Coordinates of C-alpha atoms in Angstrom, one line a residue:
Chain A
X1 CA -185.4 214.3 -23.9
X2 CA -182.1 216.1 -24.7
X3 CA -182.7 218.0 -21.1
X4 CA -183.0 214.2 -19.9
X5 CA -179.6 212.9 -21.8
X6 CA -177.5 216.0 -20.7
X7 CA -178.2 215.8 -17.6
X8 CA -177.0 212.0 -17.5
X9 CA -174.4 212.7 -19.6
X10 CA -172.9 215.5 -17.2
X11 CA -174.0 212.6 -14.4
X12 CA -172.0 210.0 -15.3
X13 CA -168.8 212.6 -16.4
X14 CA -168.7 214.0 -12.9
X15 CA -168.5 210.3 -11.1
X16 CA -166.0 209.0 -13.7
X17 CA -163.9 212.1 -13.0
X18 CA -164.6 211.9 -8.6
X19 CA -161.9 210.9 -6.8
X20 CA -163.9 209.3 -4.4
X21 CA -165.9 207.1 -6.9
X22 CA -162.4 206.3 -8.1
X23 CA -160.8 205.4 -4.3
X24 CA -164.3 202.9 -3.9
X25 CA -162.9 200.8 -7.4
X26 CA -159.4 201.0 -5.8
X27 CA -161.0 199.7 -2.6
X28 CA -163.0 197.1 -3.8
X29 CA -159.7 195.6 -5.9
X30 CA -158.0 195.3 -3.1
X31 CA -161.0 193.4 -1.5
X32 CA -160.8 191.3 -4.7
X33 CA -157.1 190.4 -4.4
X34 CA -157.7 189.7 -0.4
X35 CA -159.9 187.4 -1.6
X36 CA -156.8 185.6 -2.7
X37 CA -154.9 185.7 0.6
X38 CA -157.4 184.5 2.4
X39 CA -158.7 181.6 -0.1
X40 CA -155.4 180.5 1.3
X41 CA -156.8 179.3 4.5
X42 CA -159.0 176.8 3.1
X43 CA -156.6 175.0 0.6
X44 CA -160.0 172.4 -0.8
X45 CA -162.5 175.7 -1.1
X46 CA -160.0 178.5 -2.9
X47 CA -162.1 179.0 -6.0
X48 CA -165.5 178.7 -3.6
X49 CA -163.5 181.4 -1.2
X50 CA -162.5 183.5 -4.0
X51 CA -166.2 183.6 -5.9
X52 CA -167.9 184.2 -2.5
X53 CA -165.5 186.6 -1.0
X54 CA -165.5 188.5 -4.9
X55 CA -168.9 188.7 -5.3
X56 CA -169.7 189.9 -1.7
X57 CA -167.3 192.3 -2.0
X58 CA -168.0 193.8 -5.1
X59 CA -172.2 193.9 -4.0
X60 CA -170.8 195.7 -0.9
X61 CA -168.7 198.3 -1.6
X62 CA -171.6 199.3 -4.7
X63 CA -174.0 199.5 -1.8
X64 CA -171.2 201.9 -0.1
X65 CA -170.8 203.8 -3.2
X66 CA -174.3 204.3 -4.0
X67 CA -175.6 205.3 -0.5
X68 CA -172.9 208.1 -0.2
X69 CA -173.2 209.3 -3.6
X70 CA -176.9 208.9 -3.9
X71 CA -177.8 210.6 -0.6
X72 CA -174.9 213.4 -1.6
X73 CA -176.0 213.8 -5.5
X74 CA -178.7 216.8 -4.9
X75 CA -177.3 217.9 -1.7
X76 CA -173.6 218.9 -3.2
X77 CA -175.5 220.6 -6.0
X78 CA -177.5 222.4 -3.8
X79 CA -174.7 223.2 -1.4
X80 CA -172.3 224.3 -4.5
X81 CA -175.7 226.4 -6.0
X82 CA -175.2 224.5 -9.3
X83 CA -178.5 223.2 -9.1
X84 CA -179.4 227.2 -9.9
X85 CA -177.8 227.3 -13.3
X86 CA -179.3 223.9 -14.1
X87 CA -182.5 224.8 -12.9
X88 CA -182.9 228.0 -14.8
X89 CA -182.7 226.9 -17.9
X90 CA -185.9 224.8 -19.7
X91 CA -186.2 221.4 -18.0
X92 CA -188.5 219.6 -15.7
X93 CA -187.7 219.1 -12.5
X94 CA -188.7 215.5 -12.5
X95 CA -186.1 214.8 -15.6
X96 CA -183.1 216.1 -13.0
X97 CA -184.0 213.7 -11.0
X98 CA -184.2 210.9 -13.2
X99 CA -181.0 212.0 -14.9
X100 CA -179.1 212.2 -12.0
X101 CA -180.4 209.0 -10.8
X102 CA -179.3 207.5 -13.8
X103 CA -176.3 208.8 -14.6
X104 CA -175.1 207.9 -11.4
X105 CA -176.7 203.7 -12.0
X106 CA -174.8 204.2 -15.3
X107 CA -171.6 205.0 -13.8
X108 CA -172.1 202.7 -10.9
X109 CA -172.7 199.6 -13.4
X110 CA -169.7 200.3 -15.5
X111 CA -167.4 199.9 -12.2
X112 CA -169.3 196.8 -11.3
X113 CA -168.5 195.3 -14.8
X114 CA -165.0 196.6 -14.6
X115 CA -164.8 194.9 -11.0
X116 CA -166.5 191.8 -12.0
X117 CA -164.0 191.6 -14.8
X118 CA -161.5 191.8 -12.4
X119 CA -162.7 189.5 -10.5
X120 CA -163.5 187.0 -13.2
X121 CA -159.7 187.4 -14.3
X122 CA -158.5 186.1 -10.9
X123 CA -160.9 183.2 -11.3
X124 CA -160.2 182.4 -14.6
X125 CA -156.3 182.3 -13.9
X126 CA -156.8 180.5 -10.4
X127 CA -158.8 177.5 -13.2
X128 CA -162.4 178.3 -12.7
X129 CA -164.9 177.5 -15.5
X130 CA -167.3 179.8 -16.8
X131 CA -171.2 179.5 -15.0
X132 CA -174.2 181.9 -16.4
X133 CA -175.3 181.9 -12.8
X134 CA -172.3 184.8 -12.2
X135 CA -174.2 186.6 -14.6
X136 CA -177.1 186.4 -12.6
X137 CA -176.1 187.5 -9.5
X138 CA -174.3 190.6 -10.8
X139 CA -177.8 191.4 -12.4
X140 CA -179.3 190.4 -9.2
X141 CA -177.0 192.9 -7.2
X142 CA -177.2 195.7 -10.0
X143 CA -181.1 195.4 -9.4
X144 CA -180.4 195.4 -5.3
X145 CA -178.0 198.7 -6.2
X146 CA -180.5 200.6 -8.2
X147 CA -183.6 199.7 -5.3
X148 CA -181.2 201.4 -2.5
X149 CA -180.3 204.1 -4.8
X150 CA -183.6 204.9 -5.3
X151 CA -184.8 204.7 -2.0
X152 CA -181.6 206.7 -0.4
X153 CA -181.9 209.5 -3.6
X154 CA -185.3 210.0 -1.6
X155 CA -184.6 210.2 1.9
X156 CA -181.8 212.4 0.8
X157 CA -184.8 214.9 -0.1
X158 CA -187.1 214.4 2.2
X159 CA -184.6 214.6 5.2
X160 CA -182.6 218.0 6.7
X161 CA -178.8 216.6 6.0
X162 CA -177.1 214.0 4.6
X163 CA -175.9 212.1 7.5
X164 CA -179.6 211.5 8.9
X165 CA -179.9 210.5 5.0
X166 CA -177.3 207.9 5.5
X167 CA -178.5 206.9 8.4
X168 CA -181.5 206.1 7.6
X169 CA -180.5 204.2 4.3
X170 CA -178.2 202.1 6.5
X171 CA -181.2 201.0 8.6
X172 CA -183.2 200.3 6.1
X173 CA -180.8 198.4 4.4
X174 CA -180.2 196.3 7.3
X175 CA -183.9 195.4 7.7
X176 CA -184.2 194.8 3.9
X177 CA -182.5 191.8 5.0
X178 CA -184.8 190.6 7.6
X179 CA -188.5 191.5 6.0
X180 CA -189.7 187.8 6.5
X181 CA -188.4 188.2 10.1
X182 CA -190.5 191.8 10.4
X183 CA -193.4 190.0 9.1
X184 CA -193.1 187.0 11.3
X185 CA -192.9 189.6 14.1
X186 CA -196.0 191.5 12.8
X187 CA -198.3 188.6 12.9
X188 CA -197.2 187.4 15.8
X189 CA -197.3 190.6 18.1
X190 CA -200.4 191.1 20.0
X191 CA -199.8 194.9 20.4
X192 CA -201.9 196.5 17.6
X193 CA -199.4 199.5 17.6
X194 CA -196.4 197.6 17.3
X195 CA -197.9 195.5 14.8
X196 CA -198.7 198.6 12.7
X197 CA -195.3 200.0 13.1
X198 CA -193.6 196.7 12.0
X199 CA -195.8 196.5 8.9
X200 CA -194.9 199.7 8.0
X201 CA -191.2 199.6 7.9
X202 CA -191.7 195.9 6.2
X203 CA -193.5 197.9 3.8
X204 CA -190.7 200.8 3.5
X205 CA -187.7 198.9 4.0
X206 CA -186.9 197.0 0.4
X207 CA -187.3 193.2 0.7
X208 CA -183.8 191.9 -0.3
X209 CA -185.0 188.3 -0.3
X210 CA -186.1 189.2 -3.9
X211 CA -182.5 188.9 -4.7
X212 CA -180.9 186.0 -3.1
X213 CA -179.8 184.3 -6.2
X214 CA -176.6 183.4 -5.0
X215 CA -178.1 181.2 -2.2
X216 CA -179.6 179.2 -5.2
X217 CA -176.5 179.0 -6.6
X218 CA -174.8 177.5 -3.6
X219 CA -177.7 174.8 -3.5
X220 CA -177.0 174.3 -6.7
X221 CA -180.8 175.0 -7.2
X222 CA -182.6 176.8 -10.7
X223 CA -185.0 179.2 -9.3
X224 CA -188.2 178.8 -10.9
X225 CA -189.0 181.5 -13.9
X226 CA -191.7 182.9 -11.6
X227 CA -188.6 184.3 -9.0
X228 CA -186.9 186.4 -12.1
X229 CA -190.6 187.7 -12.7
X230 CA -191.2 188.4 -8.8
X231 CA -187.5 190.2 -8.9
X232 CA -188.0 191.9 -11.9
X233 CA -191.1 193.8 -11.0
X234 CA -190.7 194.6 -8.0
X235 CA -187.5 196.4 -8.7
X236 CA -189.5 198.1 -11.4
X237 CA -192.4 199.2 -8.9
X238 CA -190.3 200.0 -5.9
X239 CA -187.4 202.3 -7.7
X240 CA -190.8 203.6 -9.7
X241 CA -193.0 205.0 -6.6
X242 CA -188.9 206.1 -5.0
X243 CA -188.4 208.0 -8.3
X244 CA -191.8 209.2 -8.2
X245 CA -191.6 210.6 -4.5
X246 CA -188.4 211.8 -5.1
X247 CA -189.9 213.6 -8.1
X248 CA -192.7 215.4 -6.0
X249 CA -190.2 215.9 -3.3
X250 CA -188.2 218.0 -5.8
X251 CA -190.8 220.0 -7.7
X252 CA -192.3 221.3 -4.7
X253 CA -188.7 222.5 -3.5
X254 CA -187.6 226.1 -3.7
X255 CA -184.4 227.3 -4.2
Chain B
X1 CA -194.9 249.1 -24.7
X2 CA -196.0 246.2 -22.8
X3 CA -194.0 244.9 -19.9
X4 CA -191.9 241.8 -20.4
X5 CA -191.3 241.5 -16.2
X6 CA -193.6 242.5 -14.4
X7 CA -194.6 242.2 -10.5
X8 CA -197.4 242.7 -9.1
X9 CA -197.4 242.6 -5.4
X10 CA -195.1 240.3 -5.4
X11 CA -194.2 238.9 -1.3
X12 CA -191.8 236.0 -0.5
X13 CA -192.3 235.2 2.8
X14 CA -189.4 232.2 4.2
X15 CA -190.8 230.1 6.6
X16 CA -187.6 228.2 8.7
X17 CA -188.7 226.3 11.4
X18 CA -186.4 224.7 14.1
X19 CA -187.2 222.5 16.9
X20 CA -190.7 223.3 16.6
X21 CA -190.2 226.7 17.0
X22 CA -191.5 228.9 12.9
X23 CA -190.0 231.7 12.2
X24 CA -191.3 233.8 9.3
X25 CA -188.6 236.3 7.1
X26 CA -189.7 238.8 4.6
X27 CA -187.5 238.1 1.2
X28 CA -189.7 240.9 -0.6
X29 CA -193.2 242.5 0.4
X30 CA -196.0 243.8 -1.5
X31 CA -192.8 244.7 -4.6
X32 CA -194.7 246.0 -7.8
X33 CA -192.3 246.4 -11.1
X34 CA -192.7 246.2 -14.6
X35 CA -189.8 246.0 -17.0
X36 CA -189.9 247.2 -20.4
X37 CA -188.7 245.2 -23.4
X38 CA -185.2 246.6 -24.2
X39 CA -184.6 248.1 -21.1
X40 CA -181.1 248.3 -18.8
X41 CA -182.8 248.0 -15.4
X42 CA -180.9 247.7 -12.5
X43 CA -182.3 246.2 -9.0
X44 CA -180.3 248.4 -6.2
X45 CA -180.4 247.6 -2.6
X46 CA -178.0 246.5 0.4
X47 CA -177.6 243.1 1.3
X48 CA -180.6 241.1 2.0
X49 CA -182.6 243.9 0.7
X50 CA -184.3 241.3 -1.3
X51 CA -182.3 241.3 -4.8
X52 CA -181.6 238.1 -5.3
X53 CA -184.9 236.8 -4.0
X54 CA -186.2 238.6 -7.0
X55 CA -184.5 237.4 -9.3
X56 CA -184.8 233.7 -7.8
X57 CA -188.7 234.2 -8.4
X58 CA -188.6 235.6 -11.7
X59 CA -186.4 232.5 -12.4
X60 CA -188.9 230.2 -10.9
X61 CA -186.5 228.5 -8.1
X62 CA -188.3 230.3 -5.9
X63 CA -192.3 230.4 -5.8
X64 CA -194.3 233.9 -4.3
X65 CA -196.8 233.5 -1.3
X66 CA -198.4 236.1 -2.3
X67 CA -198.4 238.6 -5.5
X68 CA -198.0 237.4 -9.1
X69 CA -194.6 237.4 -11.1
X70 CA -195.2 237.5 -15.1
X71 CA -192.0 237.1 -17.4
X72 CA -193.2 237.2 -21.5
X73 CA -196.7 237.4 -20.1
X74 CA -196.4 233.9 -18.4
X75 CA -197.2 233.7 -14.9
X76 CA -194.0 232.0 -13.2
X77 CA -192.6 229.5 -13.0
X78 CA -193.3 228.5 -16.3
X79 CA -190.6 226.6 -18.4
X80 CA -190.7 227.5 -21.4
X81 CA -190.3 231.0 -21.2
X82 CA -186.9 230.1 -19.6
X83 CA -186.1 229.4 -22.9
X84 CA -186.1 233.3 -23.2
X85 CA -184.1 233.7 -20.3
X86 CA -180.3 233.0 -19.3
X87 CA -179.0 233.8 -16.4
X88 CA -175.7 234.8 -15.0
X89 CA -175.1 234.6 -11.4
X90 CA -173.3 236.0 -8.7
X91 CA -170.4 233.0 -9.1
X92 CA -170.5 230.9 -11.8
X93 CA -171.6 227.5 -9.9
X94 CA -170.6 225.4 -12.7
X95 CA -169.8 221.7 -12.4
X96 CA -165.8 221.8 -11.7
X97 CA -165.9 218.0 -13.3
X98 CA -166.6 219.1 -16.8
X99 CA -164.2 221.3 -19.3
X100 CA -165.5 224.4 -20.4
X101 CA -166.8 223.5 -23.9
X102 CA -169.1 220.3 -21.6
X103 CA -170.2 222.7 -19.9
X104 CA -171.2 225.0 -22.5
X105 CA -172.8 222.1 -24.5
X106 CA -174.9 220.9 -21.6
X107 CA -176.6 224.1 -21.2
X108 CA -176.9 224.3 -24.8
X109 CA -178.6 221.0 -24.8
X110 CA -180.9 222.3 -21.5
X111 CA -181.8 225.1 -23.6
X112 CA -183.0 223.3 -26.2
X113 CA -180.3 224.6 -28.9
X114 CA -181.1 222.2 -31.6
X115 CA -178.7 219.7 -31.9
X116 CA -177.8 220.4 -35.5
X117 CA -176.1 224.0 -34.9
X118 CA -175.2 223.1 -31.3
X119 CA -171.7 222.3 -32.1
X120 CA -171.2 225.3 -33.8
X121 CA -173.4 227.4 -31.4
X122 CA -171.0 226.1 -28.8
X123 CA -167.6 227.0 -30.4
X124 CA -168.8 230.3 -31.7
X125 CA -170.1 231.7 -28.0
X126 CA -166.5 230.2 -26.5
X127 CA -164.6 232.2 -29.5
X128 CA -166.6 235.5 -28.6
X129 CA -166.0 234.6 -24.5
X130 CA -162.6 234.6 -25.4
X131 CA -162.6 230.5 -23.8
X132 CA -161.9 228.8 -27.0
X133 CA -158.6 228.3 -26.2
X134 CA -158.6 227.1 -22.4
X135 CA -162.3 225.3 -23.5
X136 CA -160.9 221.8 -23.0
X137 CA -159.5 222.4 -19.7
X138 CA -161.6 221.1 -16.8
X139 CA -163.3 224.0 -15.2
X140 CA -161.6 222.7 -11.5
X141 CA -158.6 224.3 -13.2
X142 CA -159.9 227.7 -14.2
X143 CA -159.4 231.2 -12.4
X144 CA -162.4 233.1 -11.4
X145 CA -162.3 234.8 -14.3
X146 CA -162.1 231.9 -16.9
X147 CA -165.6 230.8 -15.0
X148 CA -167.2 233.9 -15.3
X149 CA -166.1 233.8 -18.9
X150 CA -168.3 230.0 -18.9
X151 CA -170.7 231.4 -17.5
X152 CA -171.5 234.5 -19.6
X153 CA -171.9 231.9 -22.3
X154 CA -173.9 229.4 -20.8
X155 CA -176.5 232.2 -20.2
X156 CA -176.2 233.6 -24.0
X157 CA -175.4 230.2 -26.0
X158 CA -179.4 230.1 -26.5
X159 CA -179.4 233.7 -27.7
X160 CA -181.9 234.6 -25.0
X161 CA -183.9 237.7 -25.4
X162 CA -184.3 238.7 -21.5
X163 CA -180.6 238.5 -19.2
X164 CA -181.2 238.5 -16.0
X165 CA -177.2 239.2 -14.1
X166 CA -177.4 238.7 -10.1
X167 CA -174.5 240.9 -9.3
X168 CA -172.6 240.2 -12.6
X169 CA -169.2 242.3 -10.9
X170 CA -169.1 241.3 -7.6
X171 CA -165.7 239.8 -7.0
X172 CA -164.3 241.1 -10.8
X173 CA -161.2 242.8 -11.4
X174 CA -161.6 246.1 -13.2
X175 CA -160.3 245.1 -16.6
X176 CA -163.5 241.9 -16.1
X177 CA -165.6 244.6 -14.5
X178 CA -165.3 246.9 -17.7
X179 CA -165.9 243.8 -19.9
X180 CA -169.5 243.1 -18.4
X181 CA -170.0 246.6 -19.0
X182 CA -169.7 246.1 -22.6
X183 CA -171.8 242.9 -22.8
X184 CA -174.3 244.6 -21.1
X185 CA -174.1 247.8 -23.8
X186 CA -173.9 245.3 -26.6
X187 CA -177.1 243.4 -25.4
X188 CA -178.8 246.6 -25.1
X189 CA -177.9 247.4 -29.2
X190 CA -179.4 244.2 -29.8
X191 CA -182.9 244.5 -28.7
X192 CA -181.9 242.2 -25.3
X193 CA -183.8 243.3 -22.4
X194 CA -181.4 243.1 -19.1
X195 CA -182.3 242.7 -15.1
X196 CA -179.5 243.2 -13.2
X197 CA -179.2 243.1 -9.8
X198 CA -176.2 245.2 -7.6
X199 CA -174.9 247.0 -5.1
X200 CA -171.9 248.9 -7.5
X201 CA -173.6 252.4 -7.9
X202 CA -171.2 253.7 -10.3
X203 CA -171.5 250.8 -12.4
X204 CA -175.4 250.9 -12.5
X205 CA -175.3 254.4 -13.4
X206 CA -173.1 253.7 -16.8
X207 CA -175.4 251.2 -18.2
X208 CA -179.2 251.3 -16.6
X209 CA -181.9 253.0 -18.2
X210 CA -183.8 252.8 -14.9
X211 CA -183.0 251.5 -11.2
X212 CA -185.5 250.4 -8.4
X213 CA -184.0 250.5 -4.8
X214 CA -185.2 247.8 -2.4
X215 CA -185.2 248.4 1.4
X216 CA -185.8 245.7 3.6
X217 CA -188.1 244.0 0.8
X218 CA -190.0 246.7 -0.4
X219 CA -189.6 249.3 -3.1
X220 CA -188.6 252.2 -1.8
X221 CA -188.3 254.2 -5.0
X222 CA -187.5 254.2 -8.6
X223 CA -185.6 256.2 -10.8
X224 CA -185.0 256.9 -14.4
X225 CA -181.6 257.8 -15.8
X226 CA -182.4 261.3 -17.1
X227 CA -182.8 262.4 -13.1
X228 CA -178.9 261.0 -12.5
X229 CA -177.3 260.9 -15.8
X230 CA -174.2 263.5 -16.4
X231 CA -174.5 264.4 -12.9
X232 CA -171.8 263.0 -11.1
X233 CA -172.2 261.3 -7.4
X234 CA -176.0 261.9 -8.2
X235 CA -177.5 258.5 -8.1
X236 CA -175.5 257.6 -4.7
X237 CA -176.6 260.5 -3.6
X238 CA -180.0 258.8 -4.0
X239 CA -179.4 255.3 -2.9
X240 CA -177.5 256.7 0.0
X241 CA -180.7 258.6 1.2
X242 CA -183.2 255.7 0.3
X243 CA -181.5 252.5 1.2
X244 CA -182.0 251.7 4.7
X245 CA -180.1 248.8 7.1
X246 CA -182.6 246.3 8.1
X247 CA -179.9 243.9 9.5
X248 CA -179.6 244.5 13.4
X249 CA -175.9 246.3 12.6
X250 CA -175.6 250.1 13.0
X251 CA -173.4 252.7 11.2
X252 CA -169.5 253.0 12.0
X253 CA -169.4 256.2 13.9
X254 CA -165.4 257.3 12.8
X255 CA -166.3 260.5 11.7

């Protein structure tokens, strides 16, 4: 376990002290407070502008952050050898990977809380009233954050470079957002090939529809409890078999 | 006295394949060795001559395709007997995001140093390293030699009984070089068994009980001190005769 913590510990100190973990807060504040300008454009919606706009932003520059520093977190190790000091002393190879998936959630969550506060400040000040249903959709997009992590943590090992890494985890992403459309397509294509090839990447890509609790929200709709079970398992499941991949990945690579 | 290394036809075979096209290079072939415990013994050979994939597989990062490699009597890779070992590498690859004394307590916590001497294990191995003044400096500000100085006590904060140096001088000045020489020494008083790898003759000479030369993979000879020691120029004398280029470069021919 203290092989586990250490190497979340070091995790988490190493994006904290990144420069570039530190530009993507500065970037996403000034996406916060140009949420303000253009709120201005529609005088009746300003709060609605600056909630949507907010929230959006803050989801999409995590996804940003995590991609690049998920696909990069083994790579740069391997690259700078440090893996090789870490890696010689006693701990399993499945707990670096764990660590350093989690160290880097851990980090990632503490900017989204310190944007969200940020962001909560602008609302506050502009007269907005406290809803739990923010609350929910920052868990919602921490969930979506840690699913893409996962998933780009194991393409990162299981392709040649990082760029095809990110590539990949960019494509998949995209079609995360269109799974019912994928499965629409698979039922409906008569070419038993094609059909195969669609299921699979609905399979692979992670269904983001799990996550959609802000389009509630705009309905002004409750989900029903069974949605927050749906979500929360199969974020469990699907950063579970990533990790676990990942994990098997990793042992069987030699250094 | 029983070996505490020992290989026994040890053969690392790399298998890099581009385009569809394998090709197969030999890191070491057929390499037999035993160490005994308390011994100086020095790995000699020219580059890619197959030290450092040694030492790689008697770390465990690297796993033979043929042969057996046995540190403590386990067969590696086996964790826990690298709670026996610490290694110190050719350059320190050490995260630059952490001071010296995070550093240091990381691998303490790696190596299982229990937690209630760790804190004092820690500040102890940074006062004998010379660090403990410069240990709250980020290691992104160090010179080469403050790193080195990290890393000689990441590798002995777990008091270790088997050090395994790839190339512990490469790159030192003469005052750092001299210092290794005396850890090395001072390891040997206590009982410490030491694998070191190198290409600095005269330095292996001072502190090695015995030497094996590696050409192209495979032992080409090994040597005990009593045939070189207090005869000066002797042991280049026989590396010079035994170590072979296998790279595709010939000899300068200005004589």
């Amino acid at each position: 376990m203290d092989g586990l913590l250490a190497v979340i510990y070091y995790t988490v100190k190493e994006h904290i002290r990144n420069r570039v973990f530190l530009s993507f807060l500065l970037f996403c504040g000034i996406l916060i407070g140009s949420a303000l300008v253009i709120s201005t454009l529609a005088m009746d919606q300003q709060l609605r502008m600056i909630l949507n706009v907010g929230q959006a932003g803050i989801e999409f520059i995590s996804l940003m952050a995590v991609i690049f520093i998920t696909v990069n977190l083994v790579l740069t190790e391997m690259e700078t050898r440090s893996i090789y000091l870490v890696l010689s002393h006693p701990i399993e190879r499945w707990q670096y990977i764990l660590g350093r998936y989690l160290g880097t959630l851990l980090a990632l969550f503490a900017a989204m809380i310190l944007m969200s506060g940020f962001h909560l400040l602008i609302l506050f000040l502009k007269g907005w009233v406290w809803n739990n249903s923010y609350l929910i959709s920052l868990l919602a997009s921490m969930a979506k954050i840690g699913v893409i992590g996962s998933l780009a943590l194991f393409l990162s090992l299981s392709t040649t470079s990082s760029a095809s890494a990110m590539s990949f985890t960019g494509f998949l992403w995209v079609l995360g957002h269109f799974s019912s459309e994928l499965q629409f397509m698979a039922e409906k294509s008569a070419n038993p090939l094609m059909k195969a090839a669609l299921w699979t990447v609905q399979q692979i890509a992670p269904n983001f529809s799990y996550y959609n609790y802000r389009d509630f929200w705009q309905a002004i709709q409750t989900p029903p409890p069974a949605w927050f079970g749906w979500m929360s398992l199969y974020t469990v499941c699907y950063i579970g078999t990533a990790l676990l991949l990942s994990s098997w990945l990793f042992s069987r690579r030699e250094f | 006295m029983n070996p505490i290394i020992q290989l026994n036809n040890a053969t690392k075979i790399f298998r890099k394949s581009h385009l569809g096209r394998v090709k197969l290079a030999i890191g070491i072939q057929d390499l037999t060795l035993d160490v005994k415990k308390g011994e100086v013994f020095g790995l000699l050979g020219l580059n890619g001559a197959g030290k450092t994939t040694t030492i790689k597989l008697l770390l465990g990062l690297l796993f033979p395709t043929r042969g057996q490699v046995t540190v403590a009597g386990q067969t590696m890779p086996d964790l826990s007997v690298l709670r026996q070992i610490g290694y110190l590498p050719e350059a320190a690859y050490i995260n630059k995001y952490l001071t010296g004394r995070e550093a240091v307590n990381i691998f303490a916590k790696l190596s299982k140093v229990p937690s209630k001497i760790r804190k004092k294990a820690v500040g102890d191995i940074l006062e004998k390293v010379g660090m403990s003044q410069n240990a709250d400096k980020r290691i992104g500000e160090y010179s080469k030699g403050m790193v080195q100085r990290i890393s000689m006590a990441q590798a002995l904060i777990h008091n270790p009984d088997i050090l395994i140096m790839d190339e512990p001088i490469t790159g030192l000045d003469p005052l750092a070089i001299l210092e290794v020489r005396q850890l090395i020494l001072w390891l040997k008083s206590q009982g410490k068994t030491v694998f070191l790898s190198s290409h600095n003759i005269s330095e292996v000479e001072k502190v090695c009980d015995r030497i094996a030369i590696l050409t192209g993979g495979r032992l080409a000879m090994i040597s005990e001190s009593r045939e070189w020691a207090g005869a000066e120029g002797k042991l280049e004398k026989i590396f010079t005769t035994t170590a072979q280029r296998t790279e595709s470069i010939g000899s300068l021919k200005f004589s």
